[in-house]
């Protein structure tokens, strides 16, 4: 292995292990609490509307939910485990790994052991799913079931093959028949876990993986599968625990490392995520999903040029990859490449007409290009697809405000706030709507609420200063605008408004 690649691997696993070992995590022994939601993040800039009678307001960032990636392609991971013909649970060799998951482990030895294992056992061209082999044809497996109707293994193998082809309901029926014949076959519980995961029946998936792990505690794919369920549920620390456990059990099981990168991305451990995804793009340069995931991590870090390059590479490799087009559109939007953003988002919608974040981002493009009718239409389409899409309601409010449709704007902002009371962009839009309507007390209360929610956002203090100025409270206006400029000395709207406030104050004392 080349020295540069060796160094890259050292960096990956040293950072990964340090980040995890610092928390000294323990795997949950009971059914974990999975009531959380998938963490959504990533921001794309919107435009605060220009009031009819007020100075131009500054742009704000409108968060767009980060899309849940498609299942990792086979070159990195497979959504279902491999085929087994032996009628027993799999117990992979664990070597010197201590099975006491509550024991503290030094980060450096773990990182070096994992690095050594990868360096010795895997050449760069080795498939990332070394334990996977293709299932036999379904017709052959159906014949096996007919010949041996009481064979739990035959039913389990058929369920696996059906699952790999996306035939979820028939797969579940076959797997359930296997469990009826032998409820203690760990591999079938594992497969059932993946089937329930694909159905997004997360509690059922957790129950299946837990039973698999009770029967086969060292089953690597079950550990990884449980982590994937928790990742979908937004239980990121618990997911990371399971992925790390899988890597400890089998240092060559790279799907767990990839999923660790996804969890790190959603948690905001972006440096670790970037190291992991960079490793996979070098290892499998033709894998579009690896490039798309790397683009997501760069986008979260606001490394927009690198994000755009990663997304572009993903769509070159897979022109049907709508998530990569959506990421490309968002990155171009943040980078103010609006025409390129529009093209990418339109391609996203052509490939995936029901993807609400794509409509929301396209609405932002329309909003910034002052195509307000189109902006309202695309935001409304996003809301139709996802009635709880906070950012789409806020975008609709901004478009309506810019068109002078104050009642519609107020209604949209209030709906956004009802869905997320802490979403300051919606409060900001509502405050400016109140100003336009001459409802100064409501405007002042709204901007005061904004600076309570975010004491470091210049736009909030700008709005507060504007409201005080409209009420004639010049000293309070000057104080608020000075605070905005302390937070951002280049905040032009606040500087312009401060000059107006000082001029009025001088005229009064004059």
CSV table of C-alpha atoms in Angstrom, one decimal:
chain,number,residue,atom,x,y,z
A,1,UNK,CA,0.0,0.0,0.0
A,2,UNK,CA,1.4,3.5,-0.9
A,3,UNK,CA,2.6,5.7,1.9
A,4,UNK,CA,0.1,8.4,1.1
A,5,UNK,CA,-2.8,5.9,1.3
A,6,UNK,CA,-1.4,4.5,4.5
A,7,UNK,CA,-1.2,8.0,6.1
A,8,UNK,CA,-4.8,8.7,4.9
A,9,UNK,CA,-6.0,5.5,6.7
A,10,UNK,CA,-4.1,6.4,9.9
A,11,UNK,CA,-5.8,9.8,9.8
A,12,UNK,CA,-9.2,8.2,9.3
A,13,UNK,CA,-9.1,5.7,12.1
A,14,UNK,CA,-7.2,7.9,14.6
A,15,UNK,CA,-9.8,10.6,14.2
A,16,UNK,CA,-12.6,8.1,14.2
A,17,UNK,CA,-11.4,6.3,17.3
A,18,UNK,CA,-10.5,9.4,19.2
A,19,UNK,CA,-13.9,10.9,18.6
A,20,UNK,CA,-15.7,7.8,19.7
A,21,UNK,CA,-13.4,6.7,22.6
A,22,UNK,CA,-13.6,10.2,24.1
A,23,UNK,CA,-17.3,9.6,24.8
A,24,UNK,CA,-16.6,6.0,26.2
A,25,UNK,CA,-19.9,4.8,24.7
A,26,UNK,CA,-21.6,1.6,25.7
A,27,UNK,CA,-24.0,-0.4,23.5
A,28,UNK,CA,-27.5,-0.3,24.8
A,29,UNK,CA,-28.5,-3.5,26.5
A,30,UNK,CA,-32.3,-2.9,26.3
A,31,UNK,CA,-34.4,-1.8,23.3
A,32,UNK,CA,-33.0,1.7,22.7
A,33,UNK,CA,-35.2,4.8,22.7
A,34,UNK,CA,-35.7,5.5,19.1
A,35,UNK,CA,-38.3,8.2,19.3
A,36,UNK,CA,-36.1,10.9,17.7
A,37,UNK,CA,-36.2,12.2,14.2
A,38,UNK,CA,-33.6,12.1,11.5
A,39,UNK,CA,-31.3,15.0,11.9
A,40,UNK,CA,-31.8,17.4,9.0
A,41,UNK,CA,-29.4,20.1,8.2
A,42,UNK,CA,-27.5,21.9,5.5
A,43,UNK,CA,-28.5,25.4,4.6
A,44,UNK,CA,-29.2,27.2,1.4
A,45,UNK,CA,-29.5,30.9,1.2
A,46,UNK,CA,-32.9,32.5,0.8
A,47,UNK,CA,-33.6,36.2,0.4
A,48,UNK,CA,-35.3,38.3,3.0
A,49,UNK,CA,-37.9,40.3,1.0
A,50,UNK,CA,-37.3,43.9,0.3
A,51,UNK,CA,-40.0,45.8,2.1
A,52,UNK,CA,-42.0,48.3,0.2
A,53,UNK,CA,-41.0,51.3,2.3
A,54,UNK,CA,-38.0,50.0,4.2
A,55,UNK,CA,-34.3,49.7,3.2
A,56,UNK,CA,-33.1,46.5,1.6
A,57,UNK,CA,-32.8,43.6,4.1
A,58,UNK,CA,-30.0,41.2,4.1
A,59,UNK,CA,-30.2,37.6,2.8
A,60,UNK,CA,-30.9,34.9,5.3
A,61,UNK,CA,-30.2,31.2,5.3
A,62,UNK,CA,-33.1,29.0,4.8
A,63,UNK,CA,-32.3,25.5,6.0
A,64,UNK,CA,-33.4,22.7,3.8
A,65,UNK,CA,-33.7,19.2,5.2
A,66,UNK,CA,-30.7,17.2,4.2
A,67,UNK,CA,-32.1,14.3,2.1
A,68,UNK,CA,-31.9,10.8,3.5
A,69,UNK,CA,-29.4,9.1,1.2
A,70,UNK,CA,-30.5,6.2,-0.9
A,71,UNK,CA,-29.3,2.8,0.3
A,72,UNK,CA,-25.5,2.6,-0.3
A,73,UNK,CA,-24.8,0.8,-3.6
A,74,UNK,CA,-23.4,-2.7,-3.7
A,75,UNK,CA,-19.9,-1.5,-4.2
A,76,UNK,CA,-19.9,-0.1,-0.7
A,77,UNK,CA,-22.7,-1.7,1.2
A,78,UNK,CA,-25.7,-3.9,0.5
A,79,UNK,CA,-29.1,-3.3,2.2
A,80,UNK,CA,-29.4,-7.0,2.9
A,81,UNK,CA,-26.8,-9.5,4.2
A,82,UNK,CA,-25.3,-12.3,2.3
A,83,UNK,CA,-26.6,-15.7,1.4
A,84,UNK,CA,-26.0,-18.6,3.7
A,85,UNK,CA,-26.9,-22.2,3.0
A,86,UNK,CA,-25.7,-23.6,6.4
A,87,UNK,CA,-28.6,-24.1,8.8
A,88,UNK,CA,-27.0,-22.2,11.7
A,89,UNK,CA,-26.3,-18.7,12.8
A,90,UNK,CA,-23.1,-17.0,11.6
A,91,UNK,CA,-20.5,-16.4,14.2
A,92,UNK,CA,-17.6,-14.5,12.6
A,93,UNK,CA,-14.2,-14.9,14.3
A,94,UNK,CA,-13.5,-12.0,16.7
A,95,UNK,CA,-9.8,-12.7,17.6
A,96,UNK,CA,-8.8,-10.7,20.6
A,97,UNK,CA,-11.8,-8.4,20.6
A,98,UNK,CA,-13.3,-8.2,24.1
A,99,UNK,CA,-17.0,-8.8,23.9
A,100,UNK,CA,-17.6,-6.7,27.0
A,101,UNK,CA,-19.0,-3.7,25.2
A,102,UNK,CA,-19.0,-1.5,28.4
A,103,UNK,CA,-15.2,-1.8,28.8
A,104,UNK,CA,-13.2,1.3,28.1
A,105,UNK,CA,-10.9,1.0,25.1
A,106,UNK,CA,-7.8,3.0,24.3
A,107,UNK,CA,-8.4,4.8,21.0
A,108,UNK,CA,-4.9,4.5,19.6
A,109,UNK,CA,-4.5,0.7,19.8
A,110,UNK,CA,-7.9,0.2,18.2
A,111,UNK,CA,-7.1,2.6,15.4
A,112,UNK,CA,-3.8,1.0,14.7
A,113,UNK,CA,-5.2,-2.5,14.8
A,114,UNK,CA,-7.9,-1.6,12.4
A,115,UNK,CA,-5.4,0.1,10.1
A,116,UNK,CA,-3.1,-2.9,10.2
A,117,UNK,CA,-5.9,-5.3,9.4
A,118,UNK,CA,-7.0,-3.2,6.4
A,119,UNK,CA,-3.5,-2.8,5.1
A,120,UNK,CA,-2.7,-6.5,5.4
A,121,UNK,CA,-5.9,-8.0,4.2
A,122,UNK,CA,-7.4,-5.6,1.6
A,123,UNK,CA,-5.9,-4.4,-1.6
A,124,UNK,CA,-7.4,-1.2,-3.0
A,125,UNK,CA,-9.4,-3.1,-5.7
A,126,UNK,CA,-10.9,-5.6,-3.1
A,127,UNK,CA,-14.7,-5.3,-3.0
A,128,UNK,CA,-15.9,-3.2,-0.1
A,129,UNK,CA,-18.4,-6.0,0.8
A,130,UNK,CA,-16.1,-9.0,1.3
A,131,UNK,CA,-18.7,-11.1,3.0
A,132,UNK,CA,-21.3,-10.7,0.3
A,133,UNK,CA,-22.1,-13.3,-2.3
A,134,UNK,CA,-25.0,-13.3,-4.7
A,135,UNK,CA,-28.1,-15.3,-3.9
A,136,UNK,CA,-29.1,-18.2,-6.1
A,137,UNK,CA,-31.9,-17.5,-8.7
A,138,UNK,CA,-35.4,-17.2,-7.1
A,139,UNK,CA,-36.8,-20.0,-9.3
A,140,UNK,CA,-34.1,-22.4,-8.0
A,141,UNK,CA,-34.8,-21.4,-4.4
A,142,UNK,CA,-38.6,-21.8,-4.9
A,143,UNK,CA,-37.9,-25.3,-6.2
A,144,UNK,CA,-35.9,-26.0,-3.0
A,145,UNK,CA,-38.8,-24.8,-0.9
A,146,UNK,CA,-41.2,-27.1,-2.8
A,147,UNK,CA,-38.9,-30.0,-2.4
A,148,UNK,CA,-38.2,-29.3,1.3
A,149,UNK,CA,-41.3,-27.4,2.6
A,150,UNK,CA,-40.2,-27.9,6.3
A,151,UNK,CA,-36.7,-26.6,5.8
A,152,UNK,CA,-36.3,-23.3,7.6
A,153,UNK,CA,-33.1,-22.6,5.7
A,154,UNK,CA,-34.8,-23.0,2.3
A,155,UNK,CA,-37.5,-20.5,3.3
A,156,UNK,CA,-34.9,-18.1,4.7
A,157,UNK,CA,-32.8,-18.3,1.6
A,158,UNK,CA,-35.8,-17.6,-0.6
A,159,UNK,CA,-36.7,-14.6,1.6
A,160,UNK,CA,-33.2,-13.3,1.2
A,161,UNK,CA,-33.3,-13.5,-2.6
A,162,UNK,CA,-36.7,-11.8,-2.8
A,163,UNK,CA,-35.4,-9.1,-0.5
A,164,UNK,CA,-32.4,-8.4,-2.7
A,165,UNK,CA,-34.8,-7.9,-5.6
A,166,UNK,CA,-37.0,-5.5,-3.7
A,167,UNK,CA,-39.9,-7.9,-3.3
A,168,UNK,CA,-40.5,-7.0,0.3
A,169,UNK,CA,-43.9,-8.5,1.1
A,170,UNK,CA,-43.1,-11.9,-0.4
A,171,UNK,CA,-39.7,-11.8,1.3
A,172,UNK,CA,-41.3,-11.2,4.7
A,173,UNK,CA,-43.7,-14.0,4.2
A,174,UNK,CA,-40.9,-16.4,3.4
A,175,UNK,CA,-38.8,-15.2,6.3
A,176,UNK,CA,-41.7,-15.5,8.7
A,177,UNK,CA,-42.3,-19.1,7.5
A,178,UNK,CA,-38.6,-19.8,8.3
A,179,UNK,CA,-39.1,-18.4,11.8
A,180,UNK,CA,-42.3,-20.4,12.3
A,181,UNK,CA,-40.2,-23.5,11.6
A,182,UNK,CA,-37.2,-22.4,13.6
A,183,UNK,CA,-37.6,-19.3,15.8
A,184,UNK,CA,-33.9,-19.5,16.9
A,185,UNK,CA,-32.3,-19.1,13.5
A,186,UNK,CA,-30.3,-15.8,14.0
A,187,UNK,CA,-29.7,-15.2,10.3
A,188,UNK,CA,-33.4,-15.2,9.5
A,189,UNK,CA,-34.0,-12.6,12.3
A,190,UNK,CA,-31.2,-10.5,10.8
A,191,UNK,CA,-32.8,-10.7,7.3
A,192,UNK,CA,-36.2,-9.8,8.8
A,193,UNK,CA,-34.6,-6.8,10.3
A,194,UNK,CA,-33.4,-5.5,6.9
A,195,UNK,CA,-36.8,-6.2,5.4
A,196,UNK,CA,-38.5,-4.2,8.2
A,197,UNK,CA,-35.9,-1.5,7.7
A,198,UNK,CA,-36.8,-1.2,4.0
A,199,UNK,CA,-40.5,-0.9,5.1
A,200,UNK,CA,-39.4,1.8,7.6
A,201,UNK,CA,-41.0,-0.2,10.3
A,202,UNK,CA,-38.3,0.7,12.7
A,203,UNK,CA,-39.6,-0.8,15.9
A,204,UNK,CA,-40.1,-4.1,14.2
A,205,UNK,CA,-36.6,-3.9,12.7
A,206,UNK,CA,-35.1,-3.2,16.1
A,207,UNK,CA,-36.9,-6.2,17.6
A,208,UNK,CA,-35.6,-8.4,14.8
A,209,UNK,CA,-32.0,-7.3,15.0
A,210,UNK,CA,-32.1,-7.5,18.8
A,211,UNK,CA,-33.2,-11.1,18.6
A,212,UNK,CA,-30.6,-11.9,16.1
A,213,UNK,CA,-27.9,-10.4,18.4
A,214,UNK,CA,-29.3,-12.3,21.4
A,215,UNK,CA,-28.8,-15.5,19.4
A,216,UNK,CA,-25.5,-14.5,17.7
A,217,UNK,CA,-23.9,-11.6,19.6
A,218,UNK,CA,-20.9,-11.4,17.3
A,219,UNK,CA,-23.0,-11.2,14.0
A,220,UNK,CA,-21.3,-8.3,12.3
A,221,UNK,CA,-24.1,-7.6,9.8
A,222,UNK,CA,-26.7,-7.6,12.6
A,223,UNK,CA,-24.6,-5.0,14.5
A,224,UNK,CA,-24.4,-2.9,11.3
A,225,UNK,CA,-28.1,-3.4,10.6
A,226,UNK,CA,-29.1,-2.2,14.1
A,227,UNK,CA,-26.9,0.8,13.6
A,228,UNK,CA,-28.7,1.6,10.3
A,229,UNK,CA,-32.1,1.5,11.9
A,230,UNK,CA,-30.9,3.9,14.6
A,231,UNK,CA,-29.3,6.1,12.0
A,232,UNK,CA,-32.7,6.4,10.2
A,233,UNK,CA,-34.3,7.2,13.5
A,234,UNK,CA,-31.8,9.9,14.3
A,235,UNK,CA,-30.4,8.1,17.3
A,236,UNK,CA,-26.8,9.0,16.2
A,237,UNK,CA,-24.8,8.2,19.3
A,238,UNK,CA,-26.4,4.7,19.6
A,239,UNK,CA,-25.9,4.2,15.8
A,240,UNK,CA,-22.2,5.1,16.1
A,241,UNK,CA,-21.9,2.5,18.9
A,242,UNK,CA,-23.2,-0.3,16.8
A,243,UNK,CA,-21.1,0.6,13.8
A,244,UNK,CA,-18.0,0.7,15.9
A,245,UNK,CA,-18.9,-2.6,17.5
A,246,UNK,CA,-19.2,-4.1,14.0
A,247,UNK,CA,-15.8,-2.8,13.1
A,248,UNK,CA,-14.3,-4.2,16.3
A,249,UNK,CA,-15.8,-7.6,15.5
A,250,UNK,CA,-14.6,-7.5,11.9
A,251,UNK,CA,-12.1,-4.9,10.9
A,252,UNK,CA,-12.6,-5.7,7.2
A,253,UNK,CA,-16.3,-5.0,7.2
A,254,UNK,CA,-16.2,-1.7,5.4
A,255,UNK,CA,-20.0,-1.1,5.1
A,256,UNK,CA,-19.9,-0.4,8.8
A,257,UNK,CA,-17.2,2.2,8.3
A,258,UNK,CA,-19.2,3.8,5.5
A,259,UNK,CA,-22.3,3.9,7.7
A,260,UNK,CA,-20.2,5.4,10.5
A,261,UNK,CA,-19.4,8.2,8.0
A,262,UNK,CA,-23.0,8.8,7.4
A,263,UNK,CA,-23.8,9.0,11.1
A,264,UNK,CA,-20.8,11.3,11.6
A,265,UNK,CA,-22.1,13.5,8.8
A,266,UNK,CA,-25.6,13.9,10.3
A,267,UNK,CA,-24.1,14.5,13.8
A,268,UNK,CA,-21.9,17.2,12.4
A,269,UNK,CA,-18.5,15.5,12.9
A,270,UNK,CA,-17.7,16.7,9.4
A,271,UNK,CA,-13.9,16.2,9.4
A,272,UNK,CA,-14.3,12.5,10.2
A,273,UNK,CA,-17.0,12.1,7.6
A,274,UNK,CA,-14.9,13.7,5.0
A,275,UNK,CA,-11.9,11.5,5.8
A,276,UNK,CA,-14.1,8.4,5.5
A,277,UNK,CA,-15.8,9.4,2.3
A,278,UNK,CA,-12.5,10.5,0.8
A,279,UNK,CA,-11.1,7.1,1.5
A,280,UNK,CA,-14.1,5.4,-0.3
A,281,UNK,CA,-13.8,7.7,-3.3
A,282,UNK,CA,-10.1,6.7,-3.6
A,283,UNK,CA,-10.8,3.1,-3.0
A,284,UNK,CA,-13.8,2.9,-5.4
A,285,UNK,CA,-13.4,5.9,-7.7
A,286,UNK,CA,-16.3,4.8,-9.9
A,287,UNK,CA,-18.8,4.7,-7.0
A,288,UNK,CA,-21.2,7.6,-7.4
A,289,UNK,CA,-22.6,7.2,-3.9
A,290,UNK,CA,-19.3,7.7,-2.3
A,291,UNK,CA,-18.8,11.0,-4.2
A,292,UNK,CA,-22.4,12.1,-3.4
A,293,UNK,CA,-21.8,11.5,0.3
A,294,UNK,CA,-18.5,13.4,0.2
A,295,UNK,CA,-20.4,16.3,-1.5
A,296,UNK,CA,-22.9,16.3,1.4
A,297,UNK,CA,-20.1,16.6,3.9
A,298,UNK,CA,-18.4,19.4,2.0
A,299,UNK,CA,-21.7,21.2,1.6
A,300,UNK,CA,-22.2,21.1,5.4
A,301,UNK,CA,-18.8,22.6,5.8
A,302,UNK,CA,-19.6,25.3,3.3
A,303,UNK,CA,-16.7,24.1,1.1
A,304,UNK,CA,-18.9,24.8,-1.9
A,305,UNK,CA,-16.4,24.5,-4.7
A,306,UNK,CA,-15.4,21.0,-3.4
A,307,UNK,CA,-19.0,20.1,-2.9
A,308,UNK,CA,-19.9,21.0,-6.4
A,309,UNK,CA,-17.0,19.0,-7.8
A,310,UNK,CA,-18.0,15.9,-5.8
A,311,UNK,CA,-21.7,16.2,-6.8
A,312,UNK,CA,-20.7,16.7,-10.5
A,313,UNK,CA,-18.5,13.6,-10.4
A,314,UNK,CA,-21.5,11.6,-8.9
A,315,UNK,CA,-23.8,12.6,-11.7
A,316,UNK,CA,-21.2,11.9,-14.3
A,317,UNK,CA,-20.9,8.4,-12.9
A,318,UNK,CA,-24.7,7.9,-12.5
A,319,UNK,CA,-26.8,10.3,-14.6
A,320,UNK,CA,-29.9,8.9,-12.9
A,321,UNK,CA,-28.7,9.7,-9.3
A,322,UNK,CA,-31.3,12.3,-8.3
A,323,UNK,CA,-29.9,12.8,-4.8
A,324,UNK,CA,-26.6,13.9,-6.4
A,325,UNK,CA,-28.4,16.4,-8.7
A,326,UNK,CA,-30.3,17.7,-5.7
A,327,UNK,CA,-27.1,18.2,-3.7
A,328,UNK,CA,-25.5,19.9,-6.7
A,329,UNK,CA,-28.5,22.2,-7.0
A,330,UNK,CA,-28.2,23.2,-3.3
A,331,UNK,CA,-24.4,23.7,-3.5
A,332,UNK,CA,-24.8,25.9,-6.6
A,333,UNK,CA,-27.5,27.9,-4.9
A,334,UNK,CA,-25.4,28.6,-1.9
A,335,UNK,CA,-22.5,29.5,-4.2
A,336,UNK,CA,-24.9,32.0,-6.0
A,337,UNK,CA,-24.6,30.0,-9.3
A,338,UNK,CA,-28.3,30.4,-9.7
A,339,UNK,CA,-28.6,29.3,-13.4
A,340,UNK,CA,-26.6,26.1,-12.6
A,341,UNK,CA,-28.7,25.5,-9.5
A,342,UNK,CA,-31.9,25.8,-11.5
A,343,UNK,CA,-30.7,23.3,-14.1
A,344,UNK,CA,-29.6,20.8,-11.5
A,345,UNK,CA,-32.8,21.1,-9.5
A,346,UNK,CA,-35.0,20.8,-12.6
A,347,UNK,CA,-33.1,17.6,-13.5
A,348,UNK,CA,-33.7,16.4,-9.9
A,349,UNK,CA,-37.4,16.9,-10.3
A,350,UNK,CA,-37.5,15.2,-13.7
A,351,UNK,CA,-35.9,12.2,-12.2
A,352,UNK,CA,-37.8,12.3,-8.8
A,353,UNK,CA,-41.0,14.4,-9.2
A,354,UNK,CA,-42.1,13.8,-5.5
A,355,UNK,CA,-38.9,15.1,-3.9
A,356,UNK,CA,-40.0,18.0,-1.7
A,357,UNK,CA,-36.5,19.5,-0.9
A,358,UNK,CA,-35.9,19.9,-4.7
A,359,UNK,CA,-39.0,22.1,-5.0
A,360,UNK,CA,-38.0,24.1,-2.0
A,361,UNK,CA,-34.5,24.7,-3.3
A,362,UNK,CA,-36.0,25.7,-6.7
A,363,UNK,CA,-38.3,28.0,-5.0
A,364,UNK,CA,-35.3,29.7,-3.4
A,365,UNK,CA,-33.7,30.1,-6.8
A,366,UNK,CA,-36.9,31.7,-8.1
A,367,UNK,CA,-37.1,33.9,-5.1
A,368,UNK,CA,-33.5,35.2,-5.5
A,369,UNK,CA,-34.1,35.8,-9.2
A,370,UNK,CA,-37.3,37.7,-8.4
A,371,UNK,CA,-39.5,35.2,-10.2
A,372,UNK,CA,-42.1,35.5,-7.5
A,373,UNK,CA,-45.0,33.8,-9.1
A,374,UNK,CA,-42.9,30.8,-9.9
A,375,UNK,CA,-41.4,30.9,-6.4
A,376,UNK,CA,-44.8,30.7,-4.7
A,377,UNK,CA,-45.8,27.9,-7.0
A,378,UNK,CA,-42.7,25.8,-6.3
A,379,UNK,CA,-42.9,26.4,-2.5
A,380,UNK,CA,-46.6,25.3,-2.6
A,381,UNK,CA,-45.6,22.2,-4.5
A,382,UNK,CA,-43.0,21.4,-1.8
A,383,UNK,CA,-45.7,21.9,0.9
A,384,UNK,CA,-48.1,19.6,-1.0
A,385,UNK,CA,-45.5,16.9,-0.9
A,386,UNK,CA,-44.5,17.5,2.7
A,387,UNK,CA,-47.1,19.4,4.7
A,388,UNK,CA,-44.6,19.8,7.6
A,389,UNK,CA,-41.9,21.4,5.5
A,390,UNK,CA,-41.0,24.4,7.7
A,391,UNK,CA,-38.6,26.0,5.2
A,392,UNK,CA,-41.1,25.8,2.4
A,393,UNK,CA,-43.7,27.7,4.4
A,394,UNK,CA,-41.1,30.3,5.2
A,395,UNK,CA,-40.1,30.6,1.6
A,396,UNK,CA,-43.7,31.0,0.6
A,397,UNK,CA,-44.0,33.7,3.2
A,398,UNK,CA,-41.1,35.6,1.8
A,399,UNK,CA,-42.4,35.4,-1.8
A,400,UNK,CA,-45.8,36.6,-0.7
A,401,UNK,CA,-44.3,39.5,1.3
A,402,UNK,CA,-42.3,40.6,-1.7
A,403,UNK,CA,-45.5,40.6,-3.7
A,404,UNK,CA,-47.2,42.7,-1.1
A,405,UNK,CA,-49.6,39.9,-0.2
A,406,UNK,CA,-49.3,40.5,3.5
A,407,UNK,CA,-52.1,38.4,4.8
A,408,UNK,CA,-50.8,35.4,2.9
A,409,UNK,CA,-47.3,36.1,4.1
A,410,UNK,CA,-48.4,36.3,7.7
A,411,UNK,CA,-50.3,33.0,7.4
A,412,UNK,CA,-47.3,31.2,5.9
A,413,UNK,CA,-44.8,32.5,8.5
A,414,UNK,CA,-47.2,31.6,11.3
A,415,UNK,CA,-47.6,28.1,10.0
A,416,UNK,CA,-43.8,27.8,9.8
A,417,UNK,CA,-43.5,29.0,13.4
A,418,UNK,CA,-46.2,26.6,14.6
A,419,UNK,CA,-44.2,23.7,13.1
A,420,UNK,CA,-40.9,25.0,14.5
A,421,UNK,CA,-41.2,27.8,17.2
A,422,UNK,CA,-37.4,28.3,17.1
A,423,UNK,CA,-37.1,28.9,13.4
A,424,UNK,CA,-35.8,32.5,13.4
A,425,UNK,CA,-36.1,33.1,9.7
A,426,UNK,CA,-39.8,32.7,9.9
A,427,UNK,CA,-40.0,35.0,12.9
A,428,UNK,CA,-37.9,37.5,10.9
A,429,UNK,CA,-40.2,37.4,7.9
A,430,UNK,CA,-43.3,37.7,10.2
A,431,UNK,CA,-41.7,40.8,11.9
A,432,UNK,CA,-41.2,42.5,8.6
A,433,UNK,CA,-44.7,41.6,7.6
A,434,UNK,CA,-46.0,43.3,10.7
A,435,UNK,CA,-43.9,46.4,9.9
A,436,UNK,CA,-45.4,46.6,6.5
A,437,UNK,CA,-48.9,46.3,8.0
A,438,UNK,CA,-48.1,49.1,10.5
A,439,UNK,CA,-48.5,46.6,13.4
A,440,UNK,CA,-45.5,48.0,15.3
A,441,UNK,CA,-46.1,46.5,18.7
A,442,UNK,CA,-46.4,43.0,17.2
A,443,UNK,CA,-43.3,43.7,15.1
A,444,UNK,CA,-41.3,44.8,18.1
A,445,UNK,CA,-42.4,41.7,20.1
A,446,UNK,CA,-41.4,39.5,17.2
A,447,UNK,CA,-37.9,40.9,16.8
A,448,UNK,CA,-37.4,40.7,20.6
A,449,UNK,CA,-38.3,37.1,20.4
A,450,UNK,CA,-35.7,36.6,17.6
A,451,UNK,CA,-32.8,38.0,19.6
A,452,UNK,CA,-33.9,35.8,22.5
A,453,UNK,CA,-33.7,32.8,20.2
A,454,UNK,CA,-30.4,33.8,18.6
A,455,UNK,CA,-28.3,36.4,20.3
A,456,UNK,CA,-25.6,36.3,17.6
A,457,UNK,CA,-27.7,36.9,14.5
A,458,UNK,CA,-27.2,40.4,13.1
A,459,UNK,CA,-30.5,40.3,11.2
A,460,UNK,CA,-32.4,40.0,14.4
A,461,UNK,CA,-30.9,43.1,15.8
A,462,UNK,CA,-31.4,44.9,12.5
A,463,UNK,CA,-35.1,44.1,12.6
A,464,UNK,CA,-35.3,45.1,16.3
A,465,UNK,CA,-33.5,48.4,15.5
A,466,UNK,CA,-35.9,49.0,12.6
A,467,UNK,CA,-38.9,48.4,14.8
A,468,UNK,CA,-37.6,50.8,17.5
A,469,UNK,CA,-36.9,53.4,14.8
A,470,UNK,CA,-40.4,53.1,13.5
A,471,UNK,CA,-41.7,53.7,17.0
A,472,UNK,CA,-39.5,56.7,17.5
A,473,UNK,CA,-37.4,55.0,20.2
A,474,UNK,CA,-34.1,56.3,18.8
A,475,UNK,CA,-31.7,55.4,21.6
A,476,UNK,CA,-33.0,51.8,21.6
A,477,UNK,CA,-32.8,51.7,17.8
A,478,UNK,CA,-29.2,52.9,17.9
A,479,UNK,CA,-28.2,50.3,20.6
A,480,UNK,CA,-29.8,47.5,18.6
A,481,UNK,CA,-28.1,48.5,15.4
A,482,UNK,CA,-24.7,48.9,17.1
A,483,UNK,CA,-25.1,45.4,18.4
A,484,UNK,CA,-25.8,44.1,14.8
A,485,UNK,CA,-22.6,45.8,13.7
A,486,UNK,CA,-20.6,44.4,16.6
A,487,UNK,CA,-21.6,40.9,15.4
A,488,UNK,CA,-20.9,41.7,11.8
A,489,UNK,CA,-19.0,45.0,11.0
A,490,UNK,CA,-19.8,44.5,7.3
A,491,UNK,CA,-23.6,44.3,7.8
A,492,UNK,CA,-24.5,47.0,5.3
A,493,UNK,CA,-28.3,47.2,6.1
A,494,UNK,CA,-27.6,47.9,9.8
A,495,UNK,CA,-24.9,50.5,9.0
A,496,UNK,CA,-27.3,52.3,6.6
A,497,UNK,CA,-30.1,52.2,9.1
A,498,UNK,CA,-27.8,53.3,12.0
A,499,UNK,CA,-26.9,56.4,10.0
A,500,UNK,CA,-30.6,57.2,9.6
A,501,UNK,CA,-31.2,56.7,13.3
A,502,UNK,CA,-28.3,58.9,14.3
A,503,UNK,CA,-29.4,61.6,11.9
A,504,UNK,CA,-32.9,61.7,13.4
A,505,UNK,CA,-31.4,61.7,16.9
A,506,UNK,CA,-29.2,64.7,16.0
A,507,UNK,CA,-32.2,66.5,14.5
A,508,UNK,CA,-34.1,66.0,17.7
A,509,UNK,CA,-31.3,67.3,20.0
A,510,UNK,CA,-30.1,69.7,17.4
